[in-house]
Amino acid sequence: MVVVGANAAGMSAASQAKRMRGDKLEVIALERGSHCSYSACGIPYWVAGDVADGEGGLVARSPEDHRAKGIDLRMLTSVEAIDVHAGKVTVRDLDSGRRYQEGFDHLVLATGAVPVRPLVPGGDAAGVFGVQTLDDGVALLVGLERLRPRRAVVIGNGYIGVEMADALARRRMAVTVVDRAPQPMSTLDPDMGELVHRAMEKVGIDVRTDATVTGFEIDGEGRVRSVVTSDGAVPADVVVLGLGVRPNTALANQAGLPLGDHGGLRTDTQMRVLGHDRLWAGGDCVEVLNLVSDQYEHIPLGTHANKHGRVIGHNIAGSYATFPGVVGTAVSKVCDLEIARTGLSERDATHAGLGYVTVSVQSGTRAAYFPGTQRLTVKMTAEGHTGRLLGVQIVGNEGSAKRIDTAATALWNHMTVEEMTTLDLAYAPPFSPVWDPILVAARQASAAVRAADR
Ligand SMILES: Cc1cc2nc3c(=O)[nH]c(=O)nc-3n(C[C@H](O)[C@H](O)[C@H](O)COP(=O)(O)OP(=O)(O)OC[C@H]3O[C@@H](n4cnc5c(N)ncnc54)[C@H](O)[C@@H]3O)c2cc1C
């Protein structure tokens, strides 16, 4: 078993297969970077100062840990080509420059994603940082310590952009977030995004929406001085790029493997590359089926990557496991505000050709009289006529976000909003009002479905 890429998907696959087959399976993992099995998800919190152990705290397993389990993990080793018919990969040892071939019975592609860069000159100037890898995180923190910047501009207001804006604001910088979208968090509906916008402004983050980056002003020493946008120039001592990612499938493409509309590898539910018995793929380099819209999407999340790896490991080890798809669940945080979504937004539902009704409710995280209760808004979307749950979005303070898991489970099980009104959810005053906010939203959504049918 040869694995390309030694992070979430790749090392989950390698570890699962090795656990199940032991010495009967030779596992080689090839990683071009200098880190393996780390949490990129923790980078914004590390930058903010929440992760006490620093860089090491984000590493779940070191190369030595994997080698001790019998995995032949080769770091600073890049795979340059795949010969599908011969069952071989061309490998380069980045230290020595030596090139060699490695044969495989099973090949796992877990090459992740590549960050989107602004298509304007100057994006590689000194003071411009990415946050895709642990090395990016190290470079950013070293830069922040050295430059002691006062003004930061974050480009991109998706979840990574808003998490980074929050992290930099907590480091006492004046932060501006620039994006061409009309509201932060475009995976939410604009009315829910507006709640995020307001919360960011409340802590002093300058949110520039509908603003396209057109260039960078660079000084004589090659250092960024401002970000030029359609809304004017924004002075910057540092710039952080949080524009999202696209699947890293150049290698797969060269080998003629099947890619979908979003550029990700296409697999069956066992995570086998379509049409190839011995090739497997998982994580940010694949497209996943959205079980609500029945459309393939690129949803690069660690939660999927780890599950893909487990499924691949099982199947290569001779067991059987599947990854049927996703319902689009994600959670994030900016300032004290928790943000969660699952299923389809209004735009997604329209795109999927579904008629829908939608309701928004304001409720509390605990009984109204209980100390510390926090406000939250739940927006629920249901299919017209059938009443099938299509999506839920939650924005609120502490205790709000993980309520999304109830909705995700309901979506997974194709429940209607009427069925959801009877869900046996836990209640005691310190945890929820007697009608949990999800139940309140389901009641109102059910009423809206009935009213629309009348
Ligand atoms: C700042 C940030 C915050 C995030 N927060 C969250 C979150 O809160 N929740 C969540 O679910 N997800 C989050 N994610 C996403 C999550 O980190 C990714 O979905 C996950 O890391 C994907 O795992 P992967 O194994 O598919 O790819 P990666 O982690 O990208 O690993 C791919 C590996 O393949 C290696 N590689 C690529 N090509 C080659 C080659 N040719 N030869 C050898 N090696 C190669 C790369 O060096 C890399 O190490 C976040 C990501 C970032 C950047």
mmCIF file of N, CA and C in Angstrom, residues 81-174:
data_model
loop_
_atom_site.group_PDB
_atom_site.id
_atom_site.type_symbol
_atom_site.label_atom_id
_atom_site.label_comp_id
_atom_site.label_asym_id
_atom_site.label_seq_id
_atom_site.Cartn_x
_atom_site.Cartn_y
_atom_site.Cartn_z
ATOM 1 N N ALA A 81 4.936 11.395 -10.413
ATOM 2 C CA ALA A 81 4.121 10.829 -11.501
ATOM 3 C C ALA A 81 3.568 9.474 -11.065
ATOM 4 N N ILE A 82 2.439 9.124 -11.692
ATOM 5 C CA ILE A 82 1.826 7.821 -11.417
ATOM 6 C C ILE A 82 1.743 7.067 -12.740
ATOM 7 N N ASP A 83 2.243 5.840 -12.735
ATOM 8 C CA ASP A 83 2.049 4.971 -13.899
ATOM 9 C C ASP A 83 1.004 3.938 -13.487
ATOM 10 N N VAL A 84 -0.225 4.218 -13.870
ATOM 11 C CA VAL A 84 -1.343 3.404 -13.394
ATOM 12 C C VAL A 84 -1.191 1.963 -13.895
ATOM 13 N N HIS A 85 -0.813 1.794 -15.159
ATOM 14 C CA HIS A 85 -0.785 0.439 -15.735
ATOM 15 C C HIS A 85 0.349 -0.394 -15.155
ATOM 16 N N ALA A 86 1.519 0.253 -14.972
ATOM 17 C CA ALA A 86 2.660 -0.494 -14.423
ATOM 18 C C ALA A 86 2.531 -0.651 -12.900
ATOM 19 N N GLY A 87 1.639 0.116 -12.269
ATOM 20 C CA GLY A 87 1.506 0.053 -10.807
ATOM 21 C C GLY A 87 2.732 0.624 -10.116
ATOM 22 N N LYS A 88 3.187 1.776 -10.594
ATOM 23 C CA LYS A 88 4.394 2.387 -10.020
ATOM 24 C C LYS A 88 4.215 3.894 -9.880
ATOM 25 N N VAL A 89 4.879 4.476 -8.874
ATOM 26 C CA VAL A 89 4.942 5.934 -8.788
ATOM 27 C C VAL A 89 6.398 6.364 -8.906
ATOM 28 N N THR A 90 6.598 7.547 -9.491
ATOM 29 C CA THR A 90 7.946 8.119 -9.540
ATOM 30 C C THR A 90 8.075 9.064 -8.361
ATOM 31 N N VAL A 91 9.146 8.834 -7.581
ATOM 32 C CA VAL A 91 9.292 9.526 -6.300
ATOM 33 C C VAL A 91 10.596 10.323 -6.314
ATOM 34 N N ARG A 92 10.569 11.501 -5.657
ATOM 35 C CA ARG A 92 11.827 12.264 -5.522
ATOM 36 C C ARG A 92 12.081 12.564 -4.055
ATOM 37 N N ASP A 93 13.295 12.193 -3.636
ATOM 38 C CA ASP A 93 13.739 12.522 -2.286
ATOM 39 C C ASP A 93 14.206 13.982 -2.332
ATOM 40 N N LEU A 94 13.481 14.861 -1.649
ATOM 41 C CA LEU A 94 13.754 16.296 -1.798
ATOM 42 C C LEU A 94 15.070 16.715 -1.137
ATOM 43 N N ASP A 95 15.569 15.917 -0.197
ATOM 44 C CA ASP A 95 16.849 16.222 0.457
ATOM 45 C C ASP A 95 18.009 15.974 -0.493
ATOM 46 N N SER A 96 18.038 14.765 -1.061
ATOM 47 C CA SER A 96 19.187 14.368 -1.884
ATOM 48 C C SER A 96 18.961 14.637 -3.367
ATOM 49 N N GLY A 97 17.693 14.838 -3.745
ATOM 50 C CA GLY A 97 17.377 15.032 -5.159
ATOM 51 C C GLY A 97 17.247 13.702 -5.908
ATOM 52 N N ARG A 98 17.472 12.584 -5.214
ATOM 53 C CA ARG A 98 17.422 11.268 -5.863
ATOM 54 C C ARG A 98 16.004 10.957 -6.332
ATOM 55 N N ARG A 99 15.915 10.415 -7.553
ATOM 56 C CA ARG A 99 14.615 10.040 -8.102
ATOM 57 C C ARG A 99 14.565 8.514 -8.186
ATOM 58 N N TYR A 100 13.446 7.903 -7.800
ATOM 59 C CA TYR A 100 13.334 6.442 -7.887
ATOM 60 C C TYR A 100 11.880 6.059 -8.098
ATOM 61 N N GLN A 101 11.670 4.764 -8.354
ATOM 62 C CA GLN A 101 10.287 4.296 -8.554
ATOM 63 C C GLN A 101 9.892 3.383 -7.402
ATOM 64 N N GLU A 102 8.633 3.424 -7.072
ATOM 65 C CA GLU A 102 8.097 2.570 -6.002
ATOM 66 C C GLU A 102 6.862 1.867 -6.570
ATOM 67 N N GLY A 103 6.828 0.552 -6.458
ATOM 68 C CA GLY A 103 5.681 -0.203 -6.968
ATOM 69 C C GLY A 103 4.554 -0.258 -5.938
ATOM 70 N N PHE A 104 3.325 -0.430 -6.422
ATOM 71 C CA PHE A 104 2.207 -0.558 -5.475
ATOM 72 C C PHE A 104 1.199 -1.613 -5.935
ATOM 73 N N ASP A 105 0.550 -2.221 -4.951
ATOM 74 C CA ASP A 105 -0.655 -3.017 -5.235
ATOM 75 C C ASP A 105 -1.877 -2.129 -5.059
ATOM 76 N N HIS A 106 -1.791 -1.278 -4.018
ATOM 77 C CA HIS A 106 -2.847 -0.287 -3.787
ATOM 78 C C HIS A 106 -2.196 1.083 -3.664
ATOM 79 N N LEU A 107 -2.773 2.084 -4.345
ATOM 80 C CA LEU A 107 -2.255 3.447 -4.235
ATOM 81 C C LEU A 107 -3.357 4.336 -3.658
ATOM 82 N N VAL A 108 -3.006 5.092 -2.612
ATOM 83 C CA VAL A 108 -3.974 6.012 -1.996
ATOM 84 C C VAL A 108 -3.554 7.448 -2.305
ATOM 85 N N LEU A 109 -4.423 8.186 -2.959
ATOM 86 C CA LEU A 109 -4.140 9.594 -3.240
ATOM 87 C C LEU A 109 -4.807 10.446 -2.168
ATOM 88 N N ALA A 110 -3.986 11.114 -1.383
ATOM 89 C CA ALA A 110 -4.494 11.967 -0.295
ATOM 90 C C ALA A 110 -3.704 13.263 -0.330
ATOM 91 N N THR A 111 -3.711 13.890 -1.504
ATOM 92 C CA THR A 111 -2.827 15.035 -1.768
ATOM 93 C C THR A 111 -3.419 16.378 -1.321
ATOM 94 N N GLY A 112 -4.618 16.357 -0.751
ATOM 95 C CA GLY A 112 -5.165 17.579 -0.153
ATOM 96 C C GLY A 112 -5.585 18.627 -1.166
ATOM 97 N N ALA A 113 -5.370 19.888 -0.784
ATOM 98 C CA ALA A 113 -5.859 21.001 -1.595
ATOM 99 C C ALA A 113 -4.758 22.040 -1.749
ATOM 100 N N VAL A 114 -4.945 22.922 -2.718
ATOM 101 C CA VAL A 114 -4.006 24.050 -2.857
ATOM 102 C C VAL A 114 -4.789 25.350 -2.620
ATOM 103 N N PRO A 115 -4.165 26.287 -1.899
ATOM 104 C CA PRO A 115 -4.899 27.523 -1.593
ATOM 105 C C PRO A 115 -5.095 28.387 -2.830
ATOM 106 N N VAL A 116 -6.232 29.048 -2.884
ATOM 107 C CA VAL A 116 -6.511 29.994 -3.965
ATOM 108 C C VAL A 116 -5.726 31.277 -3.662
ATOM 109 N N ARG A 117 -5.039 31.805 -4.650
ATOM 110 C CA ARG A 117 -4.276 33.061 -4.487
ATOM 111 C C ARG A 117 -4.949 34.160 -5.297
ATOM 112 N N PRO A 118 -4.894 35.415 -4.864
ATOM 113 C CA PRO A 118 -5.504 36.488 -5.663
ATOM 114 C C PRO A 118 -4.798 36.586 -7.019
ATOM 115 N N LEU A 119 -5.574 36.778 -8.065
ATOM 116 C CA LEU A 119 -4.997 36.796 -9.415
ATOM 117 C C LEU A 119 -4.469 38.184 -9.763
ATOM 118 N N VAL A 120 -3.702 38.769 -8.841
ATOM 119 C CA VAL A 120 -3.141 40.100 -9.086
ATOM 120 C C VAL A 120 -1.676 40.059 -8.655
ATOM 121 N N PRO A 121 -0.829 40.887 -9.276
ATOM 122 C CA PRO A 121 0.581 40.857 -8.915
ATOM 123 C C PRO A 121 0.802 41.326 -7.478
ATOM 124 N N GLY A 122 1.829 40.807 -6.849
ATOM 125 C CA GLY A 122 2.204 41.281 -5.511
ATOM 126 C C GLY A 122 1.793 40.337 -4.402
ATOM 127 N N GLY A 123 1.072 39.282 -4.746
ATOM 128 C CA GLY A 123 0.592 38.343 -3.725
ATOM 129 C C GLY A 123 1.708 37.574 -3.042
ATOM 130 N N ASP A 124 2.928 37.648 -3.600
ATOM 131 C CA ASP A 124 4.044 36.941 -2.961
ATOM 132 C C ASP A 124 5.005 37.917 -2.265
ATOM 133 N N ALA A 125 4.562 39.162 -2.066
ATOM 134 C CA ALA A 125 5.427 40.157 -1.401
ATOM 135 C C ALA A 125 5.676 39.757 0.052
ATOM 136 N N ALA A 126 6.755 40.298 0.619
ATOM 137 C CA ALA A 126 7.026 40.064 2.038
ATOM 138 C C ALA A 126 5.873 40.635 2.852
ATOM 139 N N GLY A 127 5.465 39.902 3.882
ATOM 140 C CA GLY A 127 4.353 40.367 4.711
ATOM 141 C C GLY A 127 3.022 39.774 4.293
ATOM 142 N N VAL A 128 2.998 39.010 3.173
ATOM 143 C CA VAL A 128 1.756 38.326 2.759
ATOM 144 C C VAL A 128 1.889 36.858 3.167
ATOM 145 N N PHE A 129 0.932 36.374 3.932
ATOM 146 C CA PHE A 129 1.026 35.022 4.485
ATOM 147 C C PHE A 129 -0.186 34.177 4.103
ATOM 148 N N GLY A 130 0.045 32.887 3.852
ATOM 149 C CA GLY A 130 -1.041 31.917 3.725
ATOM 150 C C GLY A 130 -1.246 31.244 5.077
ATOM 151 N N VAL A 131 -2.306 30.455 5.198
ATOM 152 C CA VAL A 131 -2.516 29.711 6.457
ATOM 153 C C VAL A 131 -2.959 28.280 6.149
ATOM 154 N N GLN A 132 -2.418 27.708 5.066
ATOM 155 C CA GLN A 132 -2.871 26.398 4.639
ATOM 156 C C GLN A 132 -2.172 25.259 5.385
ATOM 157 N N THR A 133 -0.896 25.458 5.679
ATOM 158 C CA THR A 133 -0.125 24.363 6.280
ATOM 159 C C THR A 133 0.475 24.814 7.612
ATOM 160 N N LEU A 134 1.000 23.818 8.333
ATOM 161 C CA LEU A 134 1.646 24.132 9.610
ATOM 162 C C LEU A 134 2.840 25.061 9.384
ATOM 163 N N ASP A 135 3.574 24.825 8.271
ATOM 164 C CA ASP A 135 4.707 25.707 7.957
ATOM 165 C C ASP A 135 4.225 27.135 7.707
ATOM 166 N N ASP A 136 3.054 27.281 7.062
ATOM 167 C CA ASP A 136 2.484 28.628 6.878
ATOM 168 C C ASP A 136 2.223 29.264 8.244
ATOM 169 N N GLY A 137 1.666 28.467 9.155
ATOM 170 C CA GLY A 137 1.356 28.972 10.500
ATOM 171 C C GLY A 137 2.622 29.419 11.215
ATOM 172 N N VAL A 138 3.705 28.605 11.084
ATOM 173 C CA VAL A 138 4.984 28.957 11.709
ATOM 174 C C VAL A 138 5.473 30.282 11.121
ATOM 175 N N ALA A 139 5.422 30.383 9.773
ATOM 176 C CA ALA A 139 5.927 31.599 9.105
ATOM 177 C C ALA A 139 5.132 32.822 9.567
ATOM 178 N N LEU A 140 3.817 32.670 9.689
ATOM 179 C CA LEU A 140 2.993 33.803 10.113
ATOM 180 C C LEU A 140 3.351 34.229 11.534
ATOM 181 N N LEU A 141 3.481 33.243 12.428
ATOM 182 C CA LEU A 141 3.777 33.603 13.819
ATOM 183 C C LEU A 141 5.153 34.241 13.954
ATOM 184 N N VAL A 142 6.130 33.706 13.205
ATOM 185 C CA VAL A 142 7.471 34.315 13.227
ATOM 186 C C VAL A 142 7.366 35.753 12.719
ATOM 187 N N GLY A 143 6.600 35.944 11.622
ATOM 188 C CA GLY A 143 6.419 37.281 11.045
ATOM 189 C C GLY A 143 5.760 38.224 12.040
ATOM 190 N N LEU A 144 4.744 37.749 12.746
ATOM 191 C CA LEU A 144 4.034 38.612 13.704
ATOM 192 C C LEU A 144 4.953 39.014 14.848
ATOM 193 N N GLU A 145 5.779 38.050 15.303
ATOM 194 C CA GLU A 145 6.708 38.358 16.407
ATOM 195 C C GLU A 145 7.756 39.370 15.947
ATOM 196 N N ARG A 146 8.253 39.178 14.721
ATOM 197 C CA ARG A 146 9.357 40.011 14.226
ATOM 198 C C ARG A 146 8.888 41.417 13.843
ATOM 199 N N LEU A 147 7.748 41.457 13.130
ATOM 200 C CA LEU A 147 7.309 42.751 12.575
ATOM 201 C C LEU A 147 6.487 43.567 13.557
ATOM 202 N N ARG A 148 5.909 42.864 14.563
ATOM 203 C CA ARG A 148 4.995 43.553 15.501
ATOM 204 C C ARG A 148 4.025 44.454 14.740
ATOM 205 N N PRO A 149 3.285 43.923 13.780
ATOM 206 C CA PRO A 149 2.429 44.764 12.933
ATOM 207 C C PRO A 149 1.260 45.350 13.724
ATOM 208 N N ARG A 150 0.799 46.510 13.252
ATOM 209 C CA ARG A 150 -0.365 47.126 13.900
ATOM 210 C C ARG A 150 -1.616 46.921 13.060
ATOM 211 N N ARG A 151 -1.423 46.841 11.718
ATOM 212 C CA ARG A 151 -2.592 46.756 10.845
ATOM 213 C C ARG A 151 -2.529 45.482 10.008
ATOM 214 N N ALA A 152 -3.601 44.720 10.057
ATOM 215 C CA ALA A 152 -3.642 43.478 9.276
ATOM 216 C C ALA A 152 -4.837 43.518 8.338
ATOM 217 N N VAL A 153 -4.646 42.994 7.141
ATOM 218 C CA VAL A 153 -5.767 42.813 6.219
ATOM 219 C C VAL A 153 -5.901 41.326 5.938
ATOM 220 N N VAL A 154 -7.115 40.803 6.111
ATOM 221 C CA VAL A 154 -7.396 39.409 5.766
ATOM 222 C C VAL A 154 -8.185 39.426 4.467
ATOM 223 N N ILE A 155 -7.712 38.684 3.483
ATOM 224 C CA ILE A 155 -8.439 38.615 2.212
ATOM 225 C C ILE A 155 -9.243 37.326 2.206
ATOM 226 N N GLY A 156 -10.564 37.473 2.148
ATOM 227 C CA GLY A 156 -11.448 36.302 2.182
ATOM 228 C C GLY A 156 -12.245 36.288 3.465
ATOM 229 N N ASN A 157 -13.561 36.194 3.328
ATOM 230 C CA ASN A 157 -14.395 36.188 4.544
ATOM 231 C C ASN A 157 -15.195 34.895 4.691
ATOM 232 N N GLY A 158 -14.608 33.797 4.183
ATOM 233 C CA GLY A 158 -15.159 32.474 4.510
ATOM 234 C C GLY A 158 -14.740 32.118 5.927
ATOM 235 N N TYR A 159 -14.941 30.834 6.310
ATOM 236 C CA TYR A 159 -14.707 30.534 7.732
ATOM 237 C C TYR A 159 -13.244 30.716 8.134
ATOM 238 N N ILE A 160 -12.291 30.402 7.219
ATOM 239 C CA ILE A 160 -10.882 30.570 7.587
ATOM 240 C C ILE A 160 -10.562 32.065 7.719
ATOM 241 N N GLY A 161 -11.103 32.875 6.818
ATOM 242 C CA GLY A 161 -10.878 34.325 6.883
ATOM 243 C C GLY A 161 -11.421 34.921 8.175
ATOM 244 N N VAL A 162 -12.643 34.545 8.558
ATOM 245 C CA VAL A 162 -13.206 35.172 9.771
ATOM 246 C C VAL A 162 -12.505 34.646 11.027
ATOM 247 N N GLU A 163 -12.115 33.366 11.010
ATOM 248 C CA GLU A 163 -11.369 32.848 12.174
ATOM 249 C C GLU A 163 -10.024 33.570 12.301
ATOM 250 N N MET A 164 -9.369 33.812 11.153
ATOM 251 C CA MET A 164 -8.077 34.494 11.201
ATOM 252 C C MET A 164 -8.244 35.961 11.619
ATOM 253 N N ALA A 165 -9.311 36.608 11.141
ATOM 254 C CA ALA A 165 -9.560 38.006 11.528
ATOM 255 C C ALA A 165 -9.719 38.094 13.046
ATOM 256 N N ASP A 166 -10.476 37.168 13.594
ATOM 257 C CA ASP A 166 -10.687 37.131 15.037
ATOM 258 C C ASP A 166 -9.351 36.926 15.766
ATOM 259 N N ALA A 167 -8.545 35.970 15.241
ATOM 260 C CA ALA A 167 -7.250 35.665 15.884
ATOM 261 C C ALA A 167 -6.354 36.898 15.895
ATOM 262 N N LEU A 168 -6.309 37.618 14.775
ATOM 263 C CA LEU A 168 -5.418 38.787 14.696
ATOM 264 C C LEU A 168 -5.959 39.926 15.554
ATOM 265 N N ALA A 169 -7.297 40.068 15.598
ATOM 266 C CA ALA A 169 -7.886 41.114 16.449
ATOM 267 C C ALA A 169 -7.567 40.831 17.917
ATOM 268 N N ARG A 170 -7.568 39.542 18.265
ATOM 269 C CA ARG A 170 -7.245 39.199 19.659
ATOM 270 C C ARG A 170 -5.779 39.450 19.968
ATOM 271 N N ARG A 171 -4.957 39.558 18.919
ATOM 272 C CA ARG A 171 -3.552 39.950 19.127
ATOM 273 C C ARG A 171 -3.399 41.475 19.078
ATOM 274 N N ARG A 172 -4.518 42.146 19.228
ATOM 275 C CA ARG A 172 -4.564 43.610 19.347
ATOM 276 C C ARG A 172 -4.133 44.336 18.070
ATOM 277 N N MET A 173 -4.449 43.735 16.938
ATOM 278 C CA MET A 173 -4.182 44.436 15.676
ATOM 279 C C MET A 173 -5.465 45.063 15.163
ATOM 280 N N ALA A 174 -5.327 46.133 14.385
ATOM 281 C CA ALA A 174 -6.481 46.705 13.682
ATOM 282 C C ALA A 174 -6.675 45.846 12.434
#
